[in-house]
Amino acid sequence: MKAIIPLWEDSTQEAIHGHETFLQEIPAARNVRLIRNVTAPSLTVYTPDPSVAARTGVILCPGGSFHTLPHWEDLEINGVAGRLAGHGLTVFVLRYRLAPTPRADEEFMRLASSSPIMDAVKAQSRVARDDAFQALRVVRERASAWGVDPGRVGMTG
């Protein structure tokens, strides 16, 4: 079972997904959707079957150079989260805030490695770190709701 929750209390579901952009064509990859322009972070929670629940949580922080993220249903994220939940872990996939990028794919691809984008990415790494710390606080504060021991929460990325 999975659920999506806002990371910050002032976020709404509309804000979470309202400004995001999917990169439609990725030159070097197939069947991969990347998300850009995340402005309201969230956690996608995968809970294990109660019969195998280990009261342990792990926060997954997918990579994407702070200006893209793999869509949570794509690639290894869904597979890794599903496998870990199958082993009794409660999994929290973090969708952290990203550096703003042009909405048009062509413009984004043209500027992807330019100085302005890279400067924004460097600044955004601090914001993403703040989201990671907030995710850890949220999971520990609400641990009992997911059947997780707050002292048994880890993070990987």
PDB file of C-alpha atoms in Angstrom:
ATOM      1  CA  MET A   1       0.000   0.000   0.000  1.00  0.00           C
ATOM      2  CA  LYS A   2       1.284   3.508  -0.725  1.00  0.00           C
ATOM      3  CA  ALA A   3       0.232   7.041   0.115  1.00  0.00           C
ATOM      4  CA  ILE A   4       1.572  10.501  -0.738  1.00  0.00           C
ATOM      5  CA  ILE A   5       1.881  13.080   2.040  1.00  0.00           C
ATOM      6  CA  PRO A   6       3.120  16.692   1.970  1.00  0.00           C
ATOM      7  CA  LEU A   7       6.479  17.225   3.627  1.00  0.00           C
ATOM      8  CA  TRP A   8       5.719  20.674   4.985  1.00  0.00           C
ATOM      9  CA  GLU A   9       2.448  21.494   6.746  1.00  0.00           C
ATOM     10  CA  ASP A  10       1.638  24.454   4.484  1.00  0.00           C
ATOM     11  CA  SER A  11       1.767  22.300   1.326  1.00  0.00           C
ATOM     12  CA  THR A  12      -1.410  21.181  -0.376  1.00  0.00           C
ATOM     13  CA  GLN A  13      -1.841  18.318  -2.834  1.00  0.00           C
ATOM     14  CA  GLU A  14      -2.405  20.882  -5.599  1.00  0.00           C
ATOM     15  CA  ALA A  15       0.817  22.685  -4.678  1.00  0.00           C
ATOM     16  CA  ILE A  16       2.720  19.410  -4.587  1.00  0.00           C
ATOM     17  CA  HIS A  17       2.016  18.556  -8.211  1.00  0.00           C
ATOM     18  CA  GLY A  18       0.871  21.873  -9.682  1.00  0.00           C
ATOM     19  CA  HIS A  19       4.208  23.273 -10.864  1.00  0.00           C
ATOM     20  CA  GLU A  20       6.024  20.108 -11.810  1.00  0.00           C
ATOM     21  CA  THR A  21       7.159  19.454 -15.354  1.00  0.00           C
ATOM     22  CA  PHE A  22       7.835  16.064 -16.899  1.00  0.00           C
ATOM     23  CA  LEU A  23      10.799  15.951 -19.236  1.00  0.00           C
ATOM     24  CA  GLN A  24       9.159  14.324 -22.228  1.00  0.00           C
ATOM     25  CA  GLU A  25      12.158  13.021 -24.133  1.00  0.00           C
ATOM     26  CA  ILE A  26      15.378  11.853 -22.566  1.00  0.00           C
ATOM     27  CA  PRO A  27      18.084  11.353 -25.179  1.00  0.00           C
ATOM     28  CA  ALA A  28      19.945   8.500 -23.466  1.00  0.00           C
ATOM     29  CA  ALA A  29      17.109   6.641 -21.744  1.00  0.00           C
ATOM     30  CA  ARG A  30      13.958   4.749 -22.584  1.00  0.00           C
ATOM     31  CA  ASN A  31      10.859   4.347 -20.455  1.00  0.00           C
ATOM     32  CA  VAL A  32      12.103   6.930 -17.967  1.00  0.00           C
ATOM     33  CA  ARG A  33      10.146   9.998 -16.951  1.00  0.00           C
ATOM     34  CA  LEU A  34      11.994  12.751 -15.160  1.00  0.00           C
ATOM     35  CA  ILE A  35      10.271  15.378 -13.069  1.00  0.00           C
ATOM     36  CA  ARG A  36      11.480  18.973 -13.014  1.00  0.00           C
ATOM     37  CA  ASN A  37      10.385  22.084 -11.122  1.00  0.00           C
ATOM     38  CA  VAL A  38       9.312  20.409  -7.869  1.00  0.00           C
ATOM     39  CA  THR A  39       8.359  23.262  -5.539  1.00  0.00           C
ATOM     40  CA  ALA A  40       6.439  21.424  -2.805  1.00  0.00           C
ATOM     41  CA  PRO A  41       8.195  18.307  -1.519  1.00  0.00           C
ATOM     42  CA  SER A  42       6.395  15.150  -0.488  1.00  0.00           C
ATOM     43  CA  LEU A  43       6.915  11.624   0.756  1.00  0.00           C
ATOM     44  CA  THR A  44       5.474   8.601  -1.014  1.00  0.00           C
ATOM     45  CA  VAL A  45       4.951   5.970   1.677  1.00  0.00           C
ATOM     46  CA  TYR A  46       5.122   2.253   0.908  1.00  0.00           C
ATOM     47  CA  THR A  47       3.917   0.157   3.832  1.00  0.00           C
ATOM     48  CA  PRO A  48       4.749  -3.532   4.152  1.00  0.00           C
ATOM     49  CA  ASP A  49       2.285  -6.330   4.678  1.00  0.00           C
ATOM     50  CA  PRO A  50       1.599  -6.387   8.436  1.00  0.00           C
ATOM     51  CA  SER A  51       2.643 -10.041   8.602  1.00  0.00           C
ATOM     52  CA  VAL A  52       6.258  -9.123   7.695  1.00  0.00           C
ATOM     53  CA  ALA A  53       6.481  -5.576   9.127  1.00  0.00           C
ATOM     54  CA  ALA A  54       9.842  -5.011  10.839  1.00  0.00           C
ATOM     55  CA  ARG A  55       8.974  -1.677  12.540  1.00  0.00           C
ATOM     56  CA  THR A  56      11.852  -0.160  10.546  1.00  0.00           C
ATOM     57  CA  GLY A  57      11.666   2.745   8.102  1.00  0.00           C
ATOM     58  CA  VAL A  58      13.961   3.922   5.339  1.00  0.00           C
ATOM     59  CA  ILE A  59      13.808   7.229   3.482  1.00  0.00           C
ATOM     60  CA  LEU A  60      14.901   6.903  -0.158  1.00  0.00           C
ATOM     61  CA  CYS A  61      16.343  10.069  -1.716  1.00  0.00           C
ATOM     62  CA  PRO A  62      16.516   9.497  -5.474  1.00  0.00           C
ATOM     63  CA  GLY A  63      19.247  11.265  -7.398  1.00  0.00           C
ATOM     64  CA  GLY A  64      18.872  13.713 -10.243  1.00  0.00           C
ATOM     65  CA  SER A  65      21.505  16.449  -9.822  1.00  0.00           C
ATOM     66  CA  PHE A  66      19.037  18.704  -7.981  1.00  0.00           C
ATOM     67  CA  HIS A  67      17.247  19.709 -11.180  1.00  0.00           C
ATOM     68  CA  THR A  68      15.496  16.445 -12.087  1.00  0.00           C
ATOM     69  CA  LEU A  69      14.122  13.424 -10.238  1.00  0.00           C
ATOM     70  CA  PRO A  70      12.978  10.067 -11.581  1.00  0.00           C
ATOM     71  CA  HIS A  71       9.223   9.793 -11.367  1.00  0.00           C
ATOM     72  CA  TRP A  72       8.411   7.668  -8.315  1.00  0.00           C
ATOM     73  CA  GLU A  73       6.553   5.087 -10.373  1.00  0.00           C
ATOM     74  CA  ASP A  74       9.417   4.643 -12.816  1.00  0.00           C
ATOM     75  CA  LEU A  75      12.685   2.775 -12.882  1.00  0.00           C
ATOM     76  CA  GLU A  76      14.272   1.459  -9.720  1.00  0.00           C
ATOM     77  CA  ILE A  77      12.353   3.637  -7.280  1.00  0.00           C
ATOM     78  CA  ASN A  78       9.158   1.612  -7.523  1.00  0.00           C
ATOM     79  CA  GLY A  79      11.137  -1.627  -7.701  1.00  0.00           C
ATOM     80  CA  VAL A  80      13.427  -0.789  -4.775  1.00  0.00           C
ATOM     81  CA  ALA A  81      10.588   0.537  -2.623  1.00  0.00           C
ATOM     82  CA  GLY A  82       8.470  -2.517  -3.408  1.00  0.00           C
ATOM     83  CA  ARG A  83      11.299  -4.929  -2.663  1.00  0.00           C
ATOM     84  CA  LEU A  84      12.183  -3.232   0.623  1.00  0.00           C
ATOM     85  CA  ALA A  85       8.517  -3.181   1.672  1.00  0.00           C
ATOM     86  CA  GLY A  86       8.389  -6.876   0.762  1.00  0.00           C
ATOM     87  CA  HIS A  87      11.142  -7.436   3.321  1.00  0.00           C
ATOM     88  CA  GLY A  88       9.129  -5.670   6.026  1.00  0.00           C
ATOM     89  CA  LEU A  89      10.494  -2.126   5.794  1.00  0.00           C
ATOM     90  CA  THR A  90       8.274   0.916   5.596  1.00  0.00           C
ATOM     91  CA  VAL A  91       9.693   2.978   2.731  1.00  0.00           C
ATOM     92  CA  PHE A  92       9.423   6.744   2.302  1.00  0.00           C
ATOM     93  CA  VAL A  93      10.453   8.027  -1.143  1.00  0.00           C
ATOM     94  CA  LEU A  94      11.397  11.697  -0.862  1.00  0.00           C
ATOM     95  CA  ARG A  95      10.399  14.041  -3.657  1.00  0.00           C
ATOM     96  CA  TYR A  96      12.515  17.047  -2.688  1.00  0.00           C
ATOM     97  CA  ARG A  97      12.455  20.569  -4.090  1.00  0.00           C
ATOM     98  CA  LEU A  98      14.434  21.103  -7.279  1.00  0.00           C
ATOM     99  CA  ALA A  99      16.180  24.043  -8.898  1.00  0.00           C
ATOM    100  CA  PRO A 100      13.793  25.914 -11.210  1.00  0.00           C
ATOM    101  CA  THR A 101      14.281  25.138 -14.881  1.00  0.00           C
ATOM    102  CA  PRO A 102      12.631  26.366 -18.091  1.00  0.00           C
ATOM    103  CA  ARG A 103       9.245  24.723 -18.622  1.00  0.00           C
ATOM    104  CA  ALA A 104       9.907  23.922 -22.288  1.00  0.00           C
ATOM    105  CA  ASP A 105      11.926  20.719 -22.738  1.00  0.00           C
ATOM    106  CA  GLU A 106      13.943  22.159 -25.620  1.00  0.00           C
ATOM    107  CA  GLU A 107      15.022  25.163 -23.571  1.00  0.00           C
ATOM    108  CA  PHE A 108      15.831  22.974 -20.559  1.00  0.00           C
ATOM    109  CA  MET A 109      17.983  20.617 -22.640  1.00  0.00           C
ATOM    110  CA  ARG A 110      19.797  23.561 -24.229  1.00  0.00           C
ATOM    111  CA  LEU A 111      20.583  25.106 -20.818  1.00  0.00           C
ATOM    112  CA  ALA A 112      20.969  21.904 -18.745  1.00  0.00           C
ATOM    113  CA  SER A 113      24.716  22.240 -18.235  1.00  0.00           C
ATOM    114  CA  SER A 114      24.976  26.032 -18.469  1.00  0.00           C
ATOM    115  CA  SER A 115      26.360  28.218 -15.678  1.00  0.00           C
ATOM    116  CA  PRO A 116      22.997  29.724 -14.619  1.00  0.00           C
ATOM    117  CA  ILE A 117      21.417  26.285 -14.199  1.00  0.00           C
ATOM    118  CA  MET A 118      24.483  24.914 -12.394  1.00  0.00           C
ATOM    119  CA  ASP A 119      24.555  27.929 -10.040  1.00  0.00           C
ATOM    120  CA  ALA A 120      20.877  27.315  -9.231  1.00  0.00           C
ATOM    121  CA  VAL A 121      21.637  23.623  -8.669  1.00  0.00           C
ATOM    122  CA  LYS A 122      24.389  24.445  -6.146  1.00  0.00           C
ATOM    123  CA  ALA A 123      22.013  26.684  -4.205  1.00  0.00           C
ATOM    124  CA  GLN A 124      19.246  24.091  -4.441  1.00  0.00           C
ATOM    125  CA  SER A 125      21.373  21.407  -2.812  1.00  0.00           C
ATOM    126  CA  ARG A 126      20.941  23.243   0.507  1.00  0.00           C
ATOM    127  CA  VAL A 127      17.158  23.354   0.029  1.00  0.00           C
ATOM    128  CA  ALA A 128      17.085  19.644  -0.805  1.00  0.00           C
ATOM    129  CA  ARG A 129      19.158  18.954   2.326  1.00  0.00           C
ATOM    130  CA  ASP A 130      16.566  20.874   4.367  1.00  0.00           C
ATOM    131  CA  ASP A 131      13.844  18.704   2.803  1.00  0.00           C
ATOM    132  CA  ALA A 132      15.793  15.571   3.750  1.00  0.00           C
ATOM    133  CA  PHE A 133      16.096  16.695   7.380  1.00  0.00           C
ATOM    134  CA  GLN A 134      12.388  17.582   7.419  1.00  0.00           C
ATOM    135  CA  ALA A 135      11.552  14.158   5.996  1.00  0.00           C
ATOM    136  CA  LEU A 136      13.472  12.543   8.845  1.00  0.00           C
ATOM    137  CA  ARG A 137      11.603  14.692  11.395  1.00  0.00           C
ATOM    138  CA  VAL A 138       8.202  13.929   9.831  1.00  0.00           C
ATOM    139  CA  VAL A 139       8.828  10.184   9.698  1.00  0.00           C
ATOM    140  CA  ARG A 140      10.074  10.067  13.296  1.00  0.00           C
ATOM    141  CA  GLU A 141       7.206  12.252  14.588  1.00  0.00           C
ATOM    142  CA  ARG A 142       4.542  10.172  12.808  1.00  0.00           C
ATOM    143  CA  ALA A 143       6.306   6.809  13.116  1.00  0.00           C
ATOM    144  CA  SER A 144       3.574   5.199  15.189  1.00  0.00           C
ATOM    145  CA  ALA A 145       1.017   5.862  12.431  1.00  0.00           C
ATOM    146  CA  TRP A 146       3.085   3.628  10.126  1.00  0.00           C
ATOM    147  CA  GLY A 147       4.047   1.076  12.766  1.00  0.00           C
ATOM    148  CA  VAL A 148       7.674   2.214  12.736  1.00  0.00           C
ATOM    149  CA  ASP A 149       9.999   2.546  15.733  1.00  0.00           C
ATOM    150  CA  PRO A 150      11.245   6.180  15.550  1.00  0.00           C
ATOM    151  CA  GLY A 151      14.712   4.988  16.558  1.00  0.00           C
ATOM    152  CA  ARG A 152      14.809   2.620  13.567  1.00  0.00           C
ATOM    153  CA  VAL A 153      14.606   5.103  10.684  1.00  0.00           C
ATOM    154  CA  GLY A 154      17.420   5.400   8.167  1.00  0.00           C
ATOM    155  CA  MET A 155      18.056   7.323   4.971  1.00  0.00           C
ATOM    156  CA  THR A 156      19.752   6.418   1.712  1.00  0.00           C
ATOM    157  CA  GLY A 157      20.114   8.043  -1.657  1.00  0.00           C
TER     158      GLY A 157
END
